[in-house]
PDB file of C-alpha atoms in Angstrom:
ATOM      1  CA  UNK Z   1     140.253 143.113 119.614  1.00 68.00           C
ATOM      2  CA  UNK Z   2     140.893 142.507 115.764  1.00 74.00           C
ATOM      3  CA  UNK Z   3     141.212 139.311 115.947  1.00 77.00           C
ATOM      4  CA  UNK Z   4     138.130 138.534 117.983  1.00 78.00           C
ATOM      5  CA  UNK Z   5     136.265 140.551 115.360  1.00 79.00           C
ATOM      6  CA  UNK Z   6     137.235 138.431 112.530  1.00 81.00           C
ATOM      7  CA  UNK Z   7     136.733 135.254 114.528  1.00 82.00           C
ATOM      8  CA  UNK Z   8     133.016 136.650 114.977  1.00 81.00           C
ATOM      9  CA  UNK Z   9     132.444 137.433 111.211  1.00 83.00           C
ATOM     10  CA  UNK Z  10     134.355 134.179 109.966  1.00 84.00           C
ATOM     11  CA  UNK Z  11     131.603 132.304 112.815  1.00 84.00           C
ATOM     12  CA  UNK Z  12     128.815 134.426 110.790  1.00 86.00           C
ATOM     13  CA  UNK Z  13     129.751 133.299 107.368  1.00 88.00           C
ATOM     14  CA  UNK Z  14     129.947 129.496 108.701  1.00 87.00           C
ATOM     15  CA  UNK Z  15     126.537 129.761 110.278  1.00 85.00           C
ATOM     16  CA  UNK Z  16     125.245 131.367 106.734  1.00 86.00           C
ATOM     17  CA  UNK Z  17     126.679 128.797 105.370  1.00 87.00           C
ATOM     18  CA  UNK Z  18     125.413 125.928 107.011  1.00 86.00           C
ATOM     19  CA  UNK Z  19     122.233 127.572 107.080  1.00 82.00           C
ATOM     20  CA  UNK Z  20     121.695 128.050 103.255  1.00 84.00           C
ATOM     21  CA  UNK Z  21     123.100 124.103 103.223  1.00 83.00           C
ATOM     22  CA  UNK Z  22     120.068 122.906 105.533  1.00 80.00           C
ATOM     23  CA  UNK Z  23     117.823 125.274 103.499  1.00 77.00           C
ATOM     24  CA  UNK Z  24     119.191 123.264 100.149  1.00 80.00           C
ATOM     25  CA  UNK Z  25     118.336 120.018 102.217  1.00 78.00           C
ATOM     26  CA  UNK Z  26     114.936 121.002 103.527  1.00 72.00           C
ATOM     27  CA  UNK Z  27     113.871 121.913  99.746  1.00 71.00           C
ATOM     28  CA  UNK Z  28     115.171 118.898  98.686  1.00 76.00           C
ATOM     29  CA  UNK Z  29     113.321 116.601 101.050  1.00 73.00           C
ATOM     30  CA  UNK Z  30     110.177 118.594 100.272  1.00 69.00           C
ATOM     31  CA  UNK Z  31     110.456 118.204  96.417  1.00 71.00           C
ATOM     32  CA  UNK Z  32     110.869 114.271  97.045  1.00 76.00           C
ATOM     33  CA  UNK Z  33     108.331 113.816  99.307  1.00 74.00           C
ATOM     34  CA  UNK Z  34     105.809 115.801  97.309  1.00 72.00           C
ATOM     35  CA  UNK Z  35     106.767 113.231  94.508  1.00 79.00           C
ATOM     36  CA  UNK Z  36     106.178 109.772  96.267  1.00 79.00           C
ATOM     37  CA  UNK Z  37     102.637 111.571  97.112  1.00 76.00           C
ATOM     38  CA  UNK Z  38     102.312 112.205  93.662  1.00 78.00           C
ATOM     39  CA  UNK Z  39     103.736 108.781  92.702  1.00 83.00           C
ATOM     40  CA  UNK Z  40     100.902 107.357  95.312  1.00 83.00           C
ATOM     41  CA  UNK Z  41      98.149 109.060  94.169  1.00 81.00           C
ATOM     42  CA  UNK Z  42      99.150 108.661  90.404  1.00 84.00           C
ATOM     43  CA  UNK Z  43      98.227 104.711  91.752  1.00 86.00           C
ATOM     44  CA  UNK Z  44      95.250 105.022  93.797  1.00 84.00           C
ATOM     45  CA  UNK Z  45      93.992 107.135  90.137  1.00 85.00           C
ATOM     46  CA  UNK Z  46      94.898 103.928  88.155  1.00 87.00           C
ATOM     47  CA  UNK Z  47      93.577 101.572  90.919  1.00 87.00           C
ATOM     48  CA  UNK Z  48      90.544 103.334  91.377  1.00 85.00           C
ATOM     49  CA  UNK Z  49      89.649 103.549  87.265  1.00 85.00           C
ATOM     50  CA  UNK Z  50      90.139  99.888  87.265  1.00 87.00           C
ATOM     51  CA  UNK Z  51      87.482  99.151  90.473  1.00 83.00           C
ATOM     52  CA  UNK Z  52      85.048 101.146  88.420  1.00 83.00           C
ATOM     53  CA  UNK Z  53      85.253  99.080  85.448  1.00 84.00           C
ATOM     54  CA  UNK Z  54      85.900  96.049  87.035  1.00 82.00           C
ATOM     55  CA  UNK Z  55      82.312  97.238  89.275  1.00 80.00           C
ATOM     56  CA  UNK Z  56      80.572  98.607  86.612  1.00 79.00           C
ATOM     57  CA  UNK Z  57      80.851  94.636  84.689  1.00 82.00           C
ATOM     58  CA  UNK Z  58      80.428  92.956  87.784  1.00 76.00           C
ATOM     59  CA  UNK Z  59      77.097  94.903  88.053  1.00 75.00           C
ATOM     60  CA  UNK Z  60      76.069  95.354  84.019  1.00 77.00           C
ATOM     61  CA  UNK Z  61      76.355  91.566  84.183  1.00 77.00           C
ATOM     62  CA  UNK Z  62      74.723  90.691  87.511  1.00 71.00           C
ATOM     63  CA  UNK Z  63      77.301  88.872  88.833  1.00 68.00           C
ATOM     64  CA  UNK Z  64      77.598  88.185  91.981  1.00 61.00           C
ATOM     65  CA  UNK Z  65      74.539  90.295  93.203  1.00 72.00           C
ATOM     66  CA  UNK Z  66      77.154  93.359  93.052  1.00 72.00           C
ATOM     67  CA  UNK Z  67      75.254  96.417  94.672  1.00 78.00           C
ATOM     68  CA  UNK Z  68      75.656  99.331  92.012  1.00 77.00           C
ATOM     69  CA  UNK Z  69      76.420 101.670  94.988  1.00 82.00           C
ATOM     70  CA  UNK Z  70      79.245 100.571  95.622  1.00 81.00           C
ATOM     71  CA  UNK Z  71      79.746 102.190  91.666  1.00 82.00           C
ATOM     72  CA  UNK Z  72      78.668 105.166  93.279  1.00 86.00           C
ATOM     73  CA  UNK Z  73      81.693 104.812  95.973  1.00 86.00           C
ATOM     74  CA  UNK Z  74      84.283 104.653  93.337  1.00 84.00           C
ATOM     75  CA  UNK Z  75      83.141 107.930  91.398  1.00 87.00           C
ATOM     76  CA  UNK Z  76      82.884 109.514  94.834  1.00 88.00           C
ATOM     77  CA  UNK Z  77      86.699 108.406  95.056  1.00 86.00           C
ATOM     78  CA  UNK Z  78      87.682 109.549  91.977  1.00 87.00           C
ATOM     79  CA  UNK Z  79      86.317 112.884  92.147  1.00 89.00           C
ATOM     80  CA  UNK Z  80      88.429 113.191  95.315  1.00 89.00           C
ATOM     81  CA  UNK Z  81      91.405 112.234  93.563  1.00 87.00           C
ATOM     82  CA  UNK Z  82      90.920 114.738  90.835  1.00 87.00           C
ATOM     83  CA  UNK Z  83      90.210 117.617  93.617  1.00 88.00           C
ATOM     84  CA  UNK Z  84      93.490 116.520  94.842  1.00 86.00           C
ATOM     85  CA  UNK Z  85      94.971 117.127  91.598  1.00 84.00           C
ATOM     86  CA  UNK Z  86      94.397 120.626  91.884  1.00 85.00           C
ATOM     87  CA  UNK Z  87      95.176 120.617  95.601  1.00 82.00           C
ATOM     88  CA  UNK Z  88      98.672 119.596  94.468  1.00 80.00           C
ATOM     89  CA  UNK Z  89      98.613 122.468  91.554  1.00 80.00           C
ATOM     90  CA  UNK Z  90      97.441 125.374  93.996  1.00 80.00           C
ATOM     91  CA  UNK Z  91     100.046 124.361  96.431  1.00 76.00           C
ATOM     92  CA  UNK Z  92     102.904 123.876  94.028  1.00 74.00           C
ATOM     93  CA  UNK Z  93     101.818 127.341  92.165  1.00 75.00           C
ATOM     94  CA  UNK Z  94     101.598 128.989  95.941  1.00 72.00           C
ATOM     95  CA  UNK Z  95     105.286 127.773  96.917  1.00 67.00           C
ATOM     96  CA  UNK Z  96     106.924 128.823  93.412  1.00 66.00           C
ATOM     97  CA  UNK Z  97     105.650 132.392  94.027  1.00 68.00           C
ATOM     98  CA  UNK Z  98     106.921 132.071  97.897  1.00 65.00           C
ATOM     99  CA  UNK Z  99     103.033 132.757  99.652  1.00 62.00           C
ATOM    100  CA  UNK Z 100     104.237 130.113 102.128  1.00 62.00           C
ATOM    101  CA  UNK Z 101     101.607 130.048 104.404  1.00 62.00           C
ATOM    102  CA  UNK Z 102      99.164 129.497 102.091  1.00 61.00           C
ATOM    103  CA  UNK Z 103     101.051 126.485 100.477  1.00 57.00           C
ATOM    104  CA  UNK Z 104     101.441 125.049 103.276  1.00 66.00           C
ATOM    105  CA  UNK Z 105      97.669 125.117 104.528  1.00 72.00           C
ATOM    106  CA  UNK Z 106      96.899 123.486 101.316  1.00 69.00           C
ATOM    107  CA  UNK Z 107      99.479 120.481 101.382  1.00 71.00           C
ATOM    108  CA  UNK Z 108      98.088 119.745 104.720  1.00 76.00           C
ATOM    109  CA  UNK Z 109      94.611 119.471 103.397  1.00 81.00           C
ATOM    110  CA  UNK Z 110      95.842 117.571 100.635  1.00 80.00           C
ATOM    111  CA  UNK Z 111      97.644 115.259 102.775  1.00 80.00           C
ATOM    112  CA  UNK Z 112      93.675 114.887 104.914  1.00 85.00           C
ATOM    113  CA  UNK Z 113      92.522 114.197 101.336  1.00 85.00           C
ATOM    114  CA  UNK Z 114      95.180 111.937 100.335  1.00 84.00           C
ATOM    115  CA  UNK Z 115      94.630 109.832 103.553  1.00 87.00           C
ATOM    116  CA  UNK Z 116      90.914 110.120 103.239  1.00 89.00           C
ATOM    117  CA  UNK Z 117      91.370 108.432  99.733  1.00 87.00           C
ATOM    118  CA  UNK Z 118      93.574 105.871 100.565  1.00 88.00           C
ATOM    119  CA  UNK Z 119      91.167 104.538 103.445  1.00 91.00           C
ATOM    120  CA  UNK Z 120      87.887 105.025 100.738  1.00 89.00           C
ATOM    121  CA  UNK Z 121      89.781 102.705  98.257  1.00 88.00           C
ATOM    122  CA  UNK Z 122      90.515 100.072 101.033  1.00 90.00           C
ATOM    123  CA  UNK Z 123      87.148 100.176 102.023  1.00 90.00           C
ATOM    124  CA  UNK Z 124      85.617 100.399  97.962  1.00 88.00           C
ATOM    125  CA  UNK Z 125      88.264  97.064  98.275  1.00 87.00           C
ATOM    126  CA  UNK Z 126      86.955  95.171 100.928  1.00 90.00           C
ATOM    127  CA  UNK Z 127      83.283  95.531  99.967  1.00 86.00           C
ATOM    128  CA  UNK Z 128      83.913  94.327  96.596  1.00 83.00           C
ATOM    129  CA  UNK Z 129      85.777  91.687  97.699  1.00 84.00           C
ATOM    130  CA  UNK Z 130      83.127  90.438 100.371  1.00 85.00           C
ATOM    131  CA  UNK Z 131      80.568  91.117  97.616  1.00 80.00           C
ATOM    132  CA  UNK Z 132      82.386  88.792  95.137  1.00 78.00           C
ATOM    133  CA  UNK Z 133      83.014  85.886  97.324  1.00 81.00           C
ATOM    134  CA  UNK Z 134      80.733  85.821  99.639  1.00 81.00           C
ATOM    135  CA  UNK Z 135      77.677  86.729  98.169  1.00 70.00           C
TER     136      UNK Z 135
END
């Protein structure tokens, strides 16, 4: 009877164990994944400040009949990329003081906005494009 009761609390402390390991993992992942986003949208910020000068000649100088709305595009995708500055900041600030649910709402929308960027600045990309060579 002893002995099955210590081979039942020895099986606890492994499964604690194990579980605080794959806890250590989990946080892990989530730190480096939350990076690479950041690394990504650190990126689309520099790629995005160089369309808008690049536009903003291209249209100060009439070349190429550039359509200055497409200007208007790139400040709409900026702003987005700053709101998802903060997006990043509320989440981080909500995991650090462990309101998980609420962390976790906003990396999702960040993630919607993150997406909804990167498809803006490949669209911004292929209308400049078109507007450069073909017009």
């Amino acid at each position: 009877m002893e002995n099955e009761i210590e081979e039942l609390e020895n099986l606890i402390k492994e499964s604690e164990k194990t579980l605080q390991s794959i806890e250590k993992k989990v946080d892990k992942n989530t730190d480096e994944i939350s990076r690479y986003f950041d690394r990504i949208n650190d990126k689309l910020f520099q790629l995005n400040s160089l369309l808008l000068g690049m536009s903003s000649i291209f249209s100060y100088f009439k070349i190429a009949q550039y359509p200055k709305w497409l200007i208007l595009l790139c400040i709409y995708n900026l702003t987005r990329l700053i709101y998802l500055e903060y997006l990043n900041m509320e989440s981080r600030r909500n995991w650090a003081n462990l309101k998980l649910e609420k962390g976790e709402t906003l990396s999702n929308r960040s993630t919607k906005v993150s997406l909804d960027v990167i498809l803006v600045t490949i669209i911004y990309m292929a209308l400049t494009l078109y507007n450069i060579f073909f017009n």
